[in-house]
Coordinates of C-alpha atoms and ligand atoms in Angstrom, one line a residue:
X688 CA 8.4 -2.7 17.7
X689 CA 6.2 -4.8 19.8
X690 CA 8.4 -7.9 19.2
X691 CA 11.6 -6.1 20.0
X692 CA 10.2 -5.1 23.4
X693 CA 9.2 -8.6 24.1
X694 CA 12.8 -9.9 23.2
X695 CA 14.3 -7.2 25.6
X696 CA 12.1 -8.1 28.4
X697 CA 12.7 -11.9 28.1
X698 CA 16.5 -11.3 27.8
X699 CA 16.7 -9.3 30.8
X700 CA 14.7 -11.9 32.7
X701 CA 17.2 -14.6 31.5
X702 CA 20.1 -12.5 32.5
X703 CA 18.7 -11.8 36.0
X704 CA 17.7 -15.4 36.5
X705 CA 21.2 -16.7 35.4
X706 CA 22.9 -14.2 37.8
X707 CA 20.6 -15.0 40.7
X708 CA 20.9 -18.8 40.3
X709 CA 24.9 -18.8 39.8
X710 CA 25.0 -16.5 42.8
X711 CA 22.8 -18.8 44.9
X712 CA 24.9 -21.7 44.2
X713 CA 28.0 -19.9 44.9
X714 CA 26.7 -18.6 48.2
X715 CA 25.3 -22.0 49.1
X716 CA 28.6 -23.6 48.7
X717 CA 30.5 -20.8 50.3
X718 CA 28.4 -19.9 53.4
X719 CA 27.1 -23.0 55.0
X720 CA 30.3 -25.0 54.6
X721 CA 33.4 -24.2 56.5
X722 CA 36.4 -26.2 55.5
X723 CA 38.6 -27.9 58.1
X724 CA 41.9 -29.6 57.5
X725 CA 41.7 -33.4 57.1
X726 CA 43.8 -33.9 60.1
X727 CA 41.4 -32.1 62.2
X728 CA 38.6 -34.2 60.6
X729 CA 40.5 -37.3 61.6
X730 CA 40.8 -36.1 65.3
X731 CA 37.0 -35.5 65.2
X732 CA 36.5 -39.0 64.1
X733 CA 38.7 -40.4 66.8
X734 CA 37.0 -38.5 69.4
X735 CA 33.7 -39.8 68.1
X736 CA 32.3 -36.3 67.3
X737 CA 31.4 -37.1 63.8
X738 CA 27.8 -38.2 63.1
X739 CA 27.5 -38.3 59.5
X740 CA 29.7 -38.1 56.3
X741 CA 28.6 -37.5 52.8
X742 CA 30.8 -39.1 50.4
X743 CA 31.0 -38.0 46.7
X744 CA 33.5 -38.0 43.9
X745 CA 34.2 -34.4 44.5
X746 CA 37.5 -33.0 46.0
X747 CA 35.8 -32.3 49.2
X748 CA 33.5 -34.3 51.5
X749 CA 30.8 -33.1 53.8
X750 CA 30.8 -33.9 57.4
X751 CA 28.3 -33.4 60.2
X752 CA 29.2 -33.5 63.7
X753 CA 27.0 -34.5 66.6
X754 CA 26.5 -31.0 67.7
X755 CA 25.0 -30.3 64.3
X756 CA 27.7 -28.2 62.8
X757 CA 28.7 -29.0 59.2
X758 CA 31.9 -28.5 57.4
X759 CA 33.9 -29.9 54.5
X760 CA 37.3 -31.3 54.3
X761 CA 39.5 -32.9 51.6
X762 CA 38.3 -36.1 50.2
X763 CA 41.0 -38.7 50.8
X764 CA 39.8 -40.7 48.0
X765 CA 41.0 -44.0 49.4
X766 CA 39.4 -47.3 48.8
X767 CA 38.7 -48.2 52.4
X768 CA 37.5 -44.9 53.5
X769 CA 33.9 -45.8 53.8
X770 CA 34.6 -48.9 55.7
X771 CA 36.8 -47.0 58.1
X772 CA 34.0 -44.6 58.7
X773 CA 31.4 -47.2 59.2
X774 CA 33.7 -49.0 61.6
X775 CA 34.0 -45.8 63.6
X776 CA 30.1 -45.8 63.9
X777 CA 29.7 -42.9 61.5
X778 CA 26.7 -42.7 59.1
X779 CA 27.9 -42.7 55.6
X780 CA 25.7 -41.1 52.9
X781 CA 26.9 -41.7 49.4
X782 CA 25.9 -38.7 47.3
X783 CA 26.9 -37.7 43.9
X784 CA 27.9 -34.2 44.9
X785 CA 28.5 -33.2 41.5
X786 CA 25.0 -34.0 40.6
X787 CA 23.6 -31.8 43.4
X788 CA 25.5 -28.9 41.9
X789 CA 24.6 -29.8 38.4
X790 CA 21.0 -29.9 39.0
X791 CA 20.5 -26.3 39.5
X792 CA 22.9 -25.8 36.5
X793 CA 20.9 -28.1 34.4
X794 CA 17.8 -26.4 35.7
X795 CA 19.0 -23.1 34.7
X796 CA 20.1 -24.1 31.3
X797 CA 17.0 -25.9 30.6
X798 CA 14.9 -22.9 31.8
X799 CA 17.0 -20.6 29.6
X800 CA 16.8 -23.0 26.6
X801 CA 13.0 -23.2 27.2
X802 CA 12.7 -19.4 27.3
X803 CA 14.9 -19.1 24.2
X804 CA 13.0 -21.7 22.3
X805 CA 9.8 -20.0 23.2
X806 CA 10.9 -16.6 22.0
X807 CA 12.3 -17.9 18.7
X808 CA 9.1 -19.9 18.3
X809 CA 7.0 -16.9 19.0
X810 CA 9.1 -14.9 16.7
X811 CA 8.8 -17.4 13.9
X812 CA 5.1 -17.9 14.9
X813 CA 4.7 -14.2 14.7
X814 CA 6.5 -14.1 11.3
X815 CA 4.5 -17.0 10.2
X816 CA 1.3 -15.5 11.3
X817 CA 2.1 -12.2 9.6
X818 CA 3.1 -14.1 6.4
X819 CA -0.1 -16.1 6.4
X820 CA -2.0 -13.0 7.1
X821 CA -0.2 -11.3 4.3
X822 CA -0.9 -14.0 1.9
X823 CA -4.0 -15.9 2.7
X824 CA -4.7 -18.1 -0.2
X825 CA -8.0 -16.9 -1.2
X826 CA -9.0 -19.8 -3.4
X827 CA -10.2 -22.2 -0.8
X828 CA -13.9 -23.2 -1.6
X829 CA -15.2 -21.4 1.3
X830 CA -14.6 -18.0 0.0
X831 CA -16.4 -17.1 -3.0
X832 CA -14.4 -17.0 -6.1
X833 CA -14.9 -13.5 -7.6
X834 CA -15.2 -12.9 -11.3
X835 CA -15.3 -9.7 -13.4
X836 CA -19.1 -9.8 -13.1
X837 CA -18.6 -8.8 -9.5
X838 CA -17.0 -5.6 -10.7
X839 CA -19.5 -3.1 -12.0
X840 CA -18.4 -0.3 -14.4
X841 CA -14.6 0.0 -14.7
X842 CA -15.1 -1.3 -18.2
X843 CA -11.7 -0.2 -19.5
X844 CA -9.8 -1.7 -16.5
X845 CA -11.7 -4.9 -16.8
X846 CA -11.0 -5.3 -20.5
X847 CA -7.3 -4.6 -19.9
X848 CA -7.2 -7.3 -17.2
X849 CA -9.3 -9.8 -19.3
X850 CA -6.3 -10.1 -21.6
X851 CA -4.2 -11.1 -18.8
X852 CA -6.4 -14.0 -17.9
X853 CA -5.3 -15.9 -20.9
X854 CA -1.6 -15.2 -20.2
X855 CA -2.0 -16.8 -16.8
X856 CA -4.0 -19.7 -18.1
X857 CA -1.8 -20.6 -21.1
X858 CA 1.6 -19.0 -20.7
X859 CA 3.1 -21.7 -22.9
X860 CA 1.1 -20.6 -26.0
X861 CA 2.5 -17.0 -25.7
X862 CA 5.9 -18.3 -24.8
X863 CA 6.0 -20.6 -27.9
X864 CA 5.5 -17.6 -30.1
X865 CA 8.3 -15.7 -28.4
X866 CA 6.0 -13.2 -26.7
X867 CA 7.3 -11.6 -23.5
X868 CA 4.6 -12.1 -20.9
X869 CA 3.5 -9.3 -18.7
X870 CA 4.7 -9.7 -15.1
X871 CA 3.3 -6.8 -13.4
X872 CA 0.2 -4.6 -13.7
X873 CA -0.2 -1.3 -11.9
X874 CA -3.8 -0.3 -11.0
X875 CA -3.9 3.3 -10.1
X876 CA -6.7 5.6 -9.0
X877 CA -8.5 7.0 -6.0
X878 CA -9.2 4.7 -3.0
X879 CA -12.2 2.6 -3.0
X880 CA -12.6 2.3 -6.9
X881 CA -12.4 -1.5 -7.0
X882 CA -8.6 -2.0 -7.6
X883 CA -8.5 -4.8 -5.0
X884 CA -11.7 -6.3 -6.3
X885 CA -10.3 -6.1 -9.9
X886 CA -7.1 -8.1 -8.9
X887 CA -9.3 -10.7 -7.0
X888 CA -11.5 -11.0 -10.0
X889 CA -8.5 -11.6 -12.2
X890 CA -7.4 -14.4 -10.1
X891 CA -10.9 -15.7 -9.9
X892 CA -11.4 -15.7 -13.6
X893 CA -8.0 -17.5 -14.3
X894 CA -8.8 -19.9 -11.5
X895 CA -5.6 -19.4 -9.7
X896 CA -4.6 -18.7 -6.1
X897 CA -4.6 -15.1 -4.9
X898 CA -1.9 -13.8 -2.6
X899 CA -2.7 -10.3 -1.3
X900 CA -0.4 -8.3 0.7
X901 CA 0.0 -4.6 1.5
X902 CA 3.1 -2.5 0.8
X903 CA 2.7 -1.3 4.3
X904 CA 3.3 -4.8 5.7
X905 CA 6.9 -4.6 4.5
X906 CA 7.8 -1.4 6.3
X907 CA 8.1 -1.0 10.0
X908 CA 9.4 -4.5 10.5
X909 CA 12.9 -5.5 11.8
X910 CA 15.8 -4.7 9.5
X911 CA 16.0 -7.2 6.6
X912 CA 12.6 -8.8 7.3
X913 CA 10.9 -6.7 4.6
X914 CA 13.1 -8.1 1.9
X915 CA 12.9 -11.7 3.4
X916 CA 9.0 -11.4 3.5
X917 CA 9.1 -10.5 -0.2
X918 CA 11.2 -13.5 -1.0
X919 CA 9.0 -15.7 1.0
X920 CA 5.9 -14.4 -0.6
X921 CA 7.2 -15.2 -4.0
X922 CA 8.6 -18.5 -2.9
X923 CA 5.1 -19.5 -1.8
X924 CA 3.6 -18.3 -5.1
X925 CA 6.3 -20.1 -7.1
X926 CA 5.3 -23.3 -5.1
X927 CA 1.7 -23.1 -6.1
X928 CA 2.7 -22.1 -9.7
X929 CA 0.1 -20.1 -11.7
X930 CA -1.2 -17.3 -9.4
X931 CA -1.8 -13.7 -8.8
X932 CA 0.2 -11.7 -6.2
X933 CA -1.5 -8.5 -5.2
X934 CA 0.5 -5.7 -3.6
X935 CA -1.8 -2.9 -2.3
X936 CA -0.4 0.4 -1.4
X937 CA 2.7 -0.2 -3.4
X938 CA 3.7 3.4 -2.9
X939 CA 4.6 2.7 0.8
X940 CA 7.5 0.5 -0.4
X941 CA 8.3 1.9 -3.8
X942 CA 8.4 5.6 -3.1
X943 CA 10.6 7.7 -5.2
X944 CA 14.1 7.7 -3.8
X945 CA 14.7 11.2 -2.5
X946 CA 17.8 12.8 -4.2
X947 CA 18.5 14.9 -1.0
X948 CA 18.2 12.1 1.3
X949 CA 19.9 9.0 -0.4
X950 CA 20.2 7.2 3.0
X951 CA 16.7 8.0 3.7
X952 CA 15.2 4.5 3.8
X953 CA 17.8 1.8 3.1
X954 CA 15.4 -0.7 4.5
X955 CA 12.7 0.5 2.1
X956 CA 15.2 0.3 -0.7
X957 CA 16.2 -3.2 0.2
X958 CA 12.6 -4.3 0.3
X959 CA 12.0 -2.7 -3.1
X960 CA 15.2 -4.3 -4.7
X961 CA 14.0 -7.6 -3.4
X962 CA 10.7 -7.1 -5.2
X963 CA 12.3 -6.1 -8.4
X964 CA 14.8 -9.0 -8.2
X965 CA 11.9 -11.5 -7.6
X966 CA 9.9 -10.1 -10.5
X967 CA 12.8 -10.5 -12.8
X968 CA 13.5 -13.9 -11.5
X969 CA 10.3 -15.4 -12.9
X970 CA 10.4 -17.9 -15.6
X971 CA 8.2 -16.7 -18.4
X972 CA 5.9 -19.7 -18.3
X973 CA 5.4 -19.5 -14.5
X974 CA 2.1 -17.8 -15.1
X975 CA 2.6 -15.6 -12.1
X976 CA 1.2 -12.0 -12.4
X977 CA 2.0 -9.4 -9.9
X978 CA -0.8 -6.8 -9.6
X979 CA 0.0 -3.7 -7.6
X980 CA -2.3 -0.8 -6.6
X981 CA -1.7 2.7 -5.6
X982 CA -3.5 6.0 -5.2
X983 CA -0.4 7.9 -6.0
X984 CA 1.4 6.8 -9.1
X985 CA 3.0 10.2 -9.3
X986 CA 5.3 9.3 -6.3
X987 CA 6.3 5.8 -7.4
X988 CA 9.9 5.0 -8.0
X989 CA 10.4 4.9 -11.7
X990 CA 12.2 1.7 -11.3
X991 CA 8.9 0.0 -10.7
X992 CA 7.5 1.1 -14.0
X993 CA 10.3 -0.2 -16.3
X994 CA 9.6 -3.1 -18.8
X995 CA 9.6 -6.3 -17.1
X996 CA 8.2 -4.8 -13.9
X997 CA 4.9 -2.9 -13.6
X998 CA 5.0 -2.1 -17.3
X999 CA 1.2 -2.2 -17.7
X1000 CA -0.5 0.6 -16.0
X1001 CA -4.2 0.8 -15.8
X1002 CA -6.1 3.8 -14.5
X1003 CA -9.1 2.9 -12.3
X1004 CA -11.3 6.1 -11.9
X1005 CA -14.3 7.2 -9.9
X1006 CA -17.3 5.8 -11.7
X1007 CA -19.5 7.9 -13.9
X1008 CA -23.2 8.2 -13.7
X1009 CA -23.6 4.9 -15.6
X1010 CA -20.9 3.1 -13.5
X1011 CA -22.6 4.3 -10.3
X1012 CA -25.9 2.9 -11.5
X1013 CA -24.3 -0.6 -12.2
X1014 CA -22.6 -0.6 -8.9
X1015 CA -25.7 0.5 -6.9
X1016 CA -27.6 -2.3 -8.8
X1017 CA -25.0 -4.9 -8.1
X1018 CA -25.0 -4.1 -4.4
X1019 CA -28.8 -4.2 -4.2
X1020 CA -29.0 -7.6 -5.7
X1021 CA -29.1 -9.4 -2.5
X1022 CA -31.2 -6.8 -0.7
X1023 CA -34.9 -6.3 -0.7
X1024 CA -35.5 -2.9 -2.3
X1025 CA -38.7 -1.1 -2.2
X1026 CA -40.3 -0.5 -5.6
X1027 CA -40.1 3.3 -5.3
X1028 CA -36.3 3.3 -4.9
X1029 CA -34.9 5.1 -7.9
X1030 CA -31.4 3.8 -8.5
X1031 CA -30.9 5.8 -11.6
X1032 CA -31.8 8.9 -9.7
X1033 CA -29.6 7.9 -6.8
X1034 CA -26.7 7.4 -9.3
X1035 CA -27.2 11.0 -10.3
X1036 CA -27.1 12.2 -6.7
X1037 CA -23.9 10.5 -5.9
X1038 CA -21.4 12.3 -8.0
X1039 CA -17.8 11.6 -6.9
X1040 CA -18.8 8.5 -4.9
X1041 CA -16.4 5.8 -5.2
X1042 CA -17.5 2.1 -5.5
X1043 CA -16.7 1.5 -1.9
X1044 CA -18.8 4.5 -0.7
X1045 CA -21.7 3.3 -2.9
X1046 CA -21.4 -0.1 -1.4
X1047 CA -21.3 1.4 2.0
X1048 CA -24.4 3.6 1.2
X1049 CA -26.5 0.5 0.4
X1050 CA -25.2 -1.3 3.5
X1051 CA -26.0 1.6 5.8
X1052 CA -29.5 1.7 4.2
X1053 CA -30.0 -2.0 4.9
X1054 CA -28.8 -1.4 8.5
X1055 CA -31.3 1.4 9.0
X1056 CA -34.1 -0.8 7.5
X1057 CA -33.1 -3.7 9.8
X1058 CA -33.1 -1.4 12.9
X1059 CA -36.6 -0.3 12.0
X1060 CA -37.6 -3.9 11.5
X1061 CA -38.8 -2.9 8.0
X1062 CA -39.3 -5.6 5.3
X1063 CA -37.7 -3.5 2.5
X1064 CA -35.2 -0.7 2.0
X1065 CA -37.1 2.4 1.3
X1066 CA -36.0 5.8 -0.2
X1067 CA -36.2 7.2 3.4
X1068 CA -33.6 4.5 4.6
X1069 CA -31.3 5.4 1.7
X1070 CA -31.7 9.1 2.3
X1071 CA -30.6 8.5 5.9
X1072 CA -27.8 6.4 4.9
X1073 CA -26.7 9.0 2.4
X1074 CA -26.0 11.4 5.1
X1075 CA -24.3 8.9 7.3
X1076 CA -22.0 8.0 4.5
X1077 CA -21.2 11.7 3.9
X1078 CA -20.3 12.3 7.4
X1079 CA -16.6 12.9 7.5
X1080 CA -16.6 14.5 4.2
X1081 CA -17.3 18.1 4.5
X1082 CA -21.0 18.6 4.8
X1083 CA -22.3 19.0 1.3
X1084 CA -25.8 19.7 0.2
X1085 CA -26.0 17.2 -2.5
X1086 CA -28.5 19.1 -4.6
X1087 CA -27.1 22.5 -4.5
X1088 CA -23.3 22.4 -4.3
X1089 CA -22.6 19.1 -6.2
X1090 CA -24.8 20.3 -9.2
X1091 CA -23.0 23.8 -9.2
X1092 CA -19.6 22.0 -9.0
X1093 CA -20.8 19.7 -11.8
X1094 CA -21.9 22.6 -14.0
X1095 CA -18.7 24.6 -13.7
X1096 CA -16.5 21.6 -14.3
X1097 CA -18.7 20.7 -17.3
X1098 CA -18.4 24.2 -18.9
X1099 CA -14.7 24.2 -18.2
X1100 CA -14.1 20.8 -19.8
X1101 CA -16.5 21.5 -22.6
X1102 CA -14.5 24.7 -23.3
X1103 CA -11.2 22.8 -23.8
X1104 CA -13.0 20.2 -25.9
X1105 CA -14.8 22.7 -28.1
X1106 CA -11.8 24.9 -28.7
X1107 CA -9.8 21.8 -29.7
X1108 CA -12.4 20.9 -32.3
X1109 CA -12.7 24.5 -33.5
X1110 CA -9.0 25.4 -33.9
X1111 CA -7.6 22.0 -34.7
X1112 CA -10.2 19.8 -36.6
X1113 CA -7.6 17.2 -37.3
X1114 CA -7.2 16.6 -33.6
X1115 CA -9.4 13.9 -32.1
X1116 CA -11.0 14.5 -28.7
X1117 CA -11.4 11.0 -27.5
X1118 CA -12.9 11.7 -24.1
X1119 CA -14.3 14.5 -22.0
X1120 CA -15.1 13.8 -18.3
X1121 CA -16.1 15.8 -15.2
X1122 CA -15.2 13.0 -12.8
X1123 CA -12.0 13.9 -10.9
X1124 CA -9.3 11.5 -11.6
X1125 CA -5.8 11.0 -10.1
X1126 CA -4.5 13.7 -12.6
X1127 CA -6.9 16.2 -11.2
X1128 CA -10.3 17.7 -11.5
X1129 CA -12.3 16.4 -14.8
X1130 CA -10.3 16.0 -17.7
X1131 CA -10.3 15.5 -21.4
X1132 CA -8.0 13.9 -23.7
X1133 CA -6.9 14.9 -27.2
X1134 CA -5.1 12.6 -29.5
X1135 CA -2.8 14.6 -31.7
X1136 CA -2.4 13.5 -35.3
X1137 CA 0.3 10.9 -34.9
X1138 CA 2.2 11.6 -38.1
X1139 CA 3.6 15.0 -37.1
X1140 CA 7.3 15.3 -36.5
X1141 CA 7.4 19.0 -35.9
X1142 CA 5.1 21.4 -34.2
X1143 CA 4.5 24.6 -36.2
X1144 CA 3.9 28.0 -34.6
X1145 CA 0.3 27.7 -35.5
X1146 CA 0.1 24.4 -33.6
X1147 CA 1.5 26.0 -30.5
X1148 CA -0.8 28.8 -30.7
X1149 CA -3.8 26.4 -31.0
X1150 CA -2.5 24.5 -27.9
X1151 CA -2.3 27.7 -26.0
X1152 CA -5.8 28.4 -26.9
X1153 CA -7.0 24.9 -26.0
X1154 CA -5.4 25.4 -22.7
X1155 CA -7.1 28.7 -22.1
X1156 CA -10.4 27.3 -23.3
X1157 CA -11.5 26.1 -19.9
X1158 CA -11.1 29.4 -18.2
X1159 CA -12.6 31.2 -21.1
X1160 CA -15.7 29.1 -21.0
X1161 CA -16.0 29.7 -17.3
X1162 CA -15.8 33.4 -17.7
X1163 CA -18.3 33.6 -20.5
X1164 CA -20.9 31.6 -18.7
X1165 CA -20.5 32.5 -15.0
X1166 CA -18.9 36.0 -15.3
X1167 CA -15.5 37.5 -14.7
X1168 CA -15.7 37.4 -10.9
X1169 CA -16.8 33.8 -10.7
X1170 CA -14.0 32.0 -12.5
X1171 CA -12.4 29.3 -10.4
X1172 CA -9.1 27.9 -9.4
X1173 CA -9.8 25.0 -11.9
X1174 CA -7.7 26.6 -14.5
X1175 CA -4.5 26.7 -12.4
X1176 CA -2.5 24.1 -14.2
X1177 CA -3.9 25.3 -17.6
X1178 CA -2.5 28.7 -17.0
X1179 CA 0.7 27.1 -16.0
X1180 CA 1.0 25.3 -19.3
X1181 CA -0.2 28.1 -21.3
X1182 CA 2.5 30.4 -19.9
X1183 CA 5.1 27.8 -20.4
X1184 CA 4.1 27.3 -24.1
X1185 CA 4.1 31.0 -24.8
X1186 CA 7.3 31.7 -23.0
X1187 CA 9.2 29.0 -24.8
X1188 CA 7.7 30.1 -28.2
X1189 CA 9.0 33.7 -27.6
X1190 CA 12.1 33.1 -25.7
X1191 CA 13.6 29.9 -27.1
X1192 CA 12.0 29.2 -30.5
X1193 CA 12.3 32.4 -32.2
X1194 CA 8.6 32.6 -33.0
X1195 CA 7.9 36.1 -31.9
X1196 CA 8.5 39.0 -34.3
X1197 CA 9.4 41.6 -31.6
X1198 CA 11.8 39.3 -29.7
X1199 CA 13.3 37.9 -32.9
X1200 CA 15.6 34.8 -33.2
X1201 CA 17.0 35.0 -29.8
X1202 CA 17.4 32.0 -27.5
X1203 CA 17.3 33.5 -24.0
X1204 CA 18.8 30.3 -22.5
X1205 CA 22.1 30.9 -24.4
X1206 CA 22.2 34.6 -23.3
X1207 CA 21.6 33.3 -19.8
X1208 CA 20.8 35.7 -17.0
X1209 CA 23.5 38.4 -17.9
X1210 CA 21.9 41.5 -19.0
X1211 CA 18.7 39.6 -19.6
X1212 CA 15.8 42.1 -20.1
X1213 CA 13.2 39.9 -18.2
X1214 CA 10.7 42.8 -18.4
X1215 CA 10.7 42.7 -22.2
X1216 CA 10.1 38.9 -22.2
X1217 CA 7.4 39.1 -19.6
X1218 CA 5.6 41.9 -21.4
X1219 CA 5.5 40.0 -24.8
X1220 CA 4.5 36.8 -23.0
X1221 CA 1.6 38.6 -21.3
X1222 CA 0.6 40.4 -24.5
X1223 CA 0.5 37.2 -26.4
X1224 CA -1.5 35.4 -23.8
X1225 CA -4.0 38.2 -23.5
X1226 CA -4.5 38.3 -27.2
X1227 CA -4.9 34.5 -27.4
X1228 CA -7.3 34.6 -24.4
X1229 CA -9.6 37.3 -26.2
X1230 CA -9.5 35.2 -29.3
X1231 CA -10.5 32.0 -27.4
X1232 CA -13.4 33.7 -25.7
X1233 CA -14.6 35.1 -29.1
X1234 CA -14.4 31.6 -30.5
X1235 CA -16.6 30.3 -27.8
X1236 CA -18.9 33.0 -27.8
X1237 CA -19.4 32.4 -31.5
X1238 CA -20.3 28.8 -30.7
X1239 CA -22.0 29.2 -27.4
X1240 CA -24.9 26.9 -28.4
X1241 CA -22.5 24.0 -28.9
X1242 CA -20.8 24.9 -25.6
X1243 CA -24.1 24.8 -23.7
X1244 CA -25.1 21.6 -25.4
X1245 CA -21.8 20.0 -24.6
X1246 CA -22.0 21.1 -21.1
X1247 CA -25.5 20.0 -20.6
X1248 CA -24.8 16.6 -21.8
X1249 CA -21.7 16.4 -19.5
X1250 CA -23.7 17.3 -16.4
X1251 CA -26.0 14.4 -17.4
X1252 CA -23.6 11.7 -18.5
X1253 CA -20.5 13.0 -16.8
X1254 CA -18.3 11.2 -19.4
X1255 CA -18.6 11.8 -23.2
X1256 CA -16.8 9.6 -25.7
X1257 CA -15.6 10.7 -29.2
X1258 CA -18.8 9.9 -31.0
X1259 CA -21.0 11.6 -28.6
X1260 CA -18.8 14.7 -28.7
X1261 CA -18.7 14.7 -32.5
X1262 CA -22.4 14.1 -32.7
X1263 CA -23.2 17.2 -30.5
X1264 CA -20.8 19.4 -32.3
X1265 CA -22.1 18.5 -35.8
X1266 CA -25.8 18.7 -34.7
X1267 CA -25.6 22.1 -33.1
X1268 CA -23.8 23.7 -36.0
Ligands
ADP2268 P1 -9.6 -0.1 -3.9 O1 -8.7 -1.4 -3.8 O2 -9.6 0.6 -5.2 O3 -9.3 0.8 -2.6 P2 -11.6 -2.0 -3.2 O4 -11.6 -3.0 -4.4 O5 -11.0 -2.5 -2.0 O6 -11.1 -0.6 -3.8 O7 -13.2 -1.7 -3.1 C1 -13.8 -1.8 -1.7 C2 -15.1 -2.3 -1.9 O8 -15.9 -1.4 -2.7 C3 -15.3 -3.5 -2.8 O9 -15.1 -4.6 -2.0 C4 -16.7 -3.6 -3.3 O10 -17.6 -3.9 -2.3 C5 -16.9 -2.0 -3.5 N1 -16.5 -1.7 -4.9 C6 -15.6 -0.8 -5.4 N2 -15.6 -0.7 -6.6 C7 -16.5 -1.4 -7.1 C8 -17.0 -1.8 -8.5 N3 -16.5 -1.2 -9.5 N4 -18.0 -2.7 -8.5 C9 -18.6 -3.3 -7.4 N5 -18.2 -3.0 -6.2 C10 -17.1 -2.1 -6.0
ZN2269 ZN1 -8.7 22.9 -17.7

């Protein structure tokens, strides 16, 4: 936008200048010099009235009379003209008249050229500047090369990326075995969780240049520039060979194309297409890896996630208590910390803090300490910093509200996990967490037995109970009136499963073997379906609650451990369950 304005201004200056100068020349020629017939000129010469004649190669010559008046007349262009004049005592000035007219012309043209040159230089300078801002090569010796040891926590993401280091270093080895190398890795998760850091560390570990850009650099530029920037970026990367290209905020250029607005952002599409084309244009042994990051994987264009593009997707989540401790420790390493600072306790108190926020916390504490000219960072400095960091967030009393939040989420998630283990022992619960992720609050993951082709009615009933387990646990522990909105998507899922069981799969005795989709909306007795769905859900909910009540000790033990550790893995879950029985 800025540049467009500049161009407009400069162009108007040029136009005005050109008009003025041509006008000036025209008027100059026109006004000052009246033309007289050649014969009259000769009479003037005879009468001795002519003082001076300006000779040139032009059609006209300029004549000045003794009385000072100036006019032009035809140039006779004869050989002896000058001599004749001289003999008549007339001063003759030989002037290349064409030059005097050309000079302003030349001036105009050269000024125009100069201005144009400057604009284009500014434009390409600007583009070059932006390009270089976009892709500073981060491998010069001045900036410290990051490694995975600069990333605390995030163990799973680190592990997944460590595999890539070898791909970058020895692409030939994989190529020789016919392996298709990964080209793109998508890191997704909340802001400040270390996605950029991980990408930098990947480049650092592999010892290759790092080209960071942001998706937002490619939008809001002149038409077509986004796409050409992408090409330029990849050209640069290919020139250096093995490297890591990092595209932050990829969602701003790879948003889902909106069906109802196909022409919505042609420019964005062009940029996205350029990216996809470039990515499929790599040679397999180039050793170039494109890492992209987003907070919103859900709004990404699917085209980006297909094989050969960002086909590896790694979730980078907010750190759990242990992760937060490691991050705090890492960011305290270069700071003098007083002995009575308890980082373990601080980790407990910083639920839902991202790595960036933790880093910020330690930095603010150091600033407070420095302001006080203290030698060390004390708990008081950290405490003060804590509230500074939280400003902007809604004010939260860390000890009260966060602990309550944690407890509710812990019981909710423990409820899901416990019901799973109780109704479907063969299902593995690989993880339970109370840390919010991109998928929502908390979360637990079950791995269903892999060798199942069909789901039985019993399986579906179990899954409905598992979905209801979160709300059921909340109700048992906190009471009917204190259940939360945390179960909204669970209820949605449970309703959907129940309805399809009843209306589509012929699994309800009362409804029978009727598929309501086939019957369509004609004469459909919605009320009957609604009643059966509700009855079924109510019955399953009561069963679920009973199941949890019967195992309340395990539920409480799981929740307690979750509040403490925030994330439990499969062994820990199984351990608690088998020890409480
Ligand atoms: P993202 O790209 O996910 O938004 P960044 O990588 O930009 O997050 O993180 C910003 C800063 O926060 C980092 O430069 C680092 O100082 C700190 N940080 C975030 N996560 C971690 C982590 N896991 N370990 C150490 N520092 C971290
Ligand atoms: Zn739930």
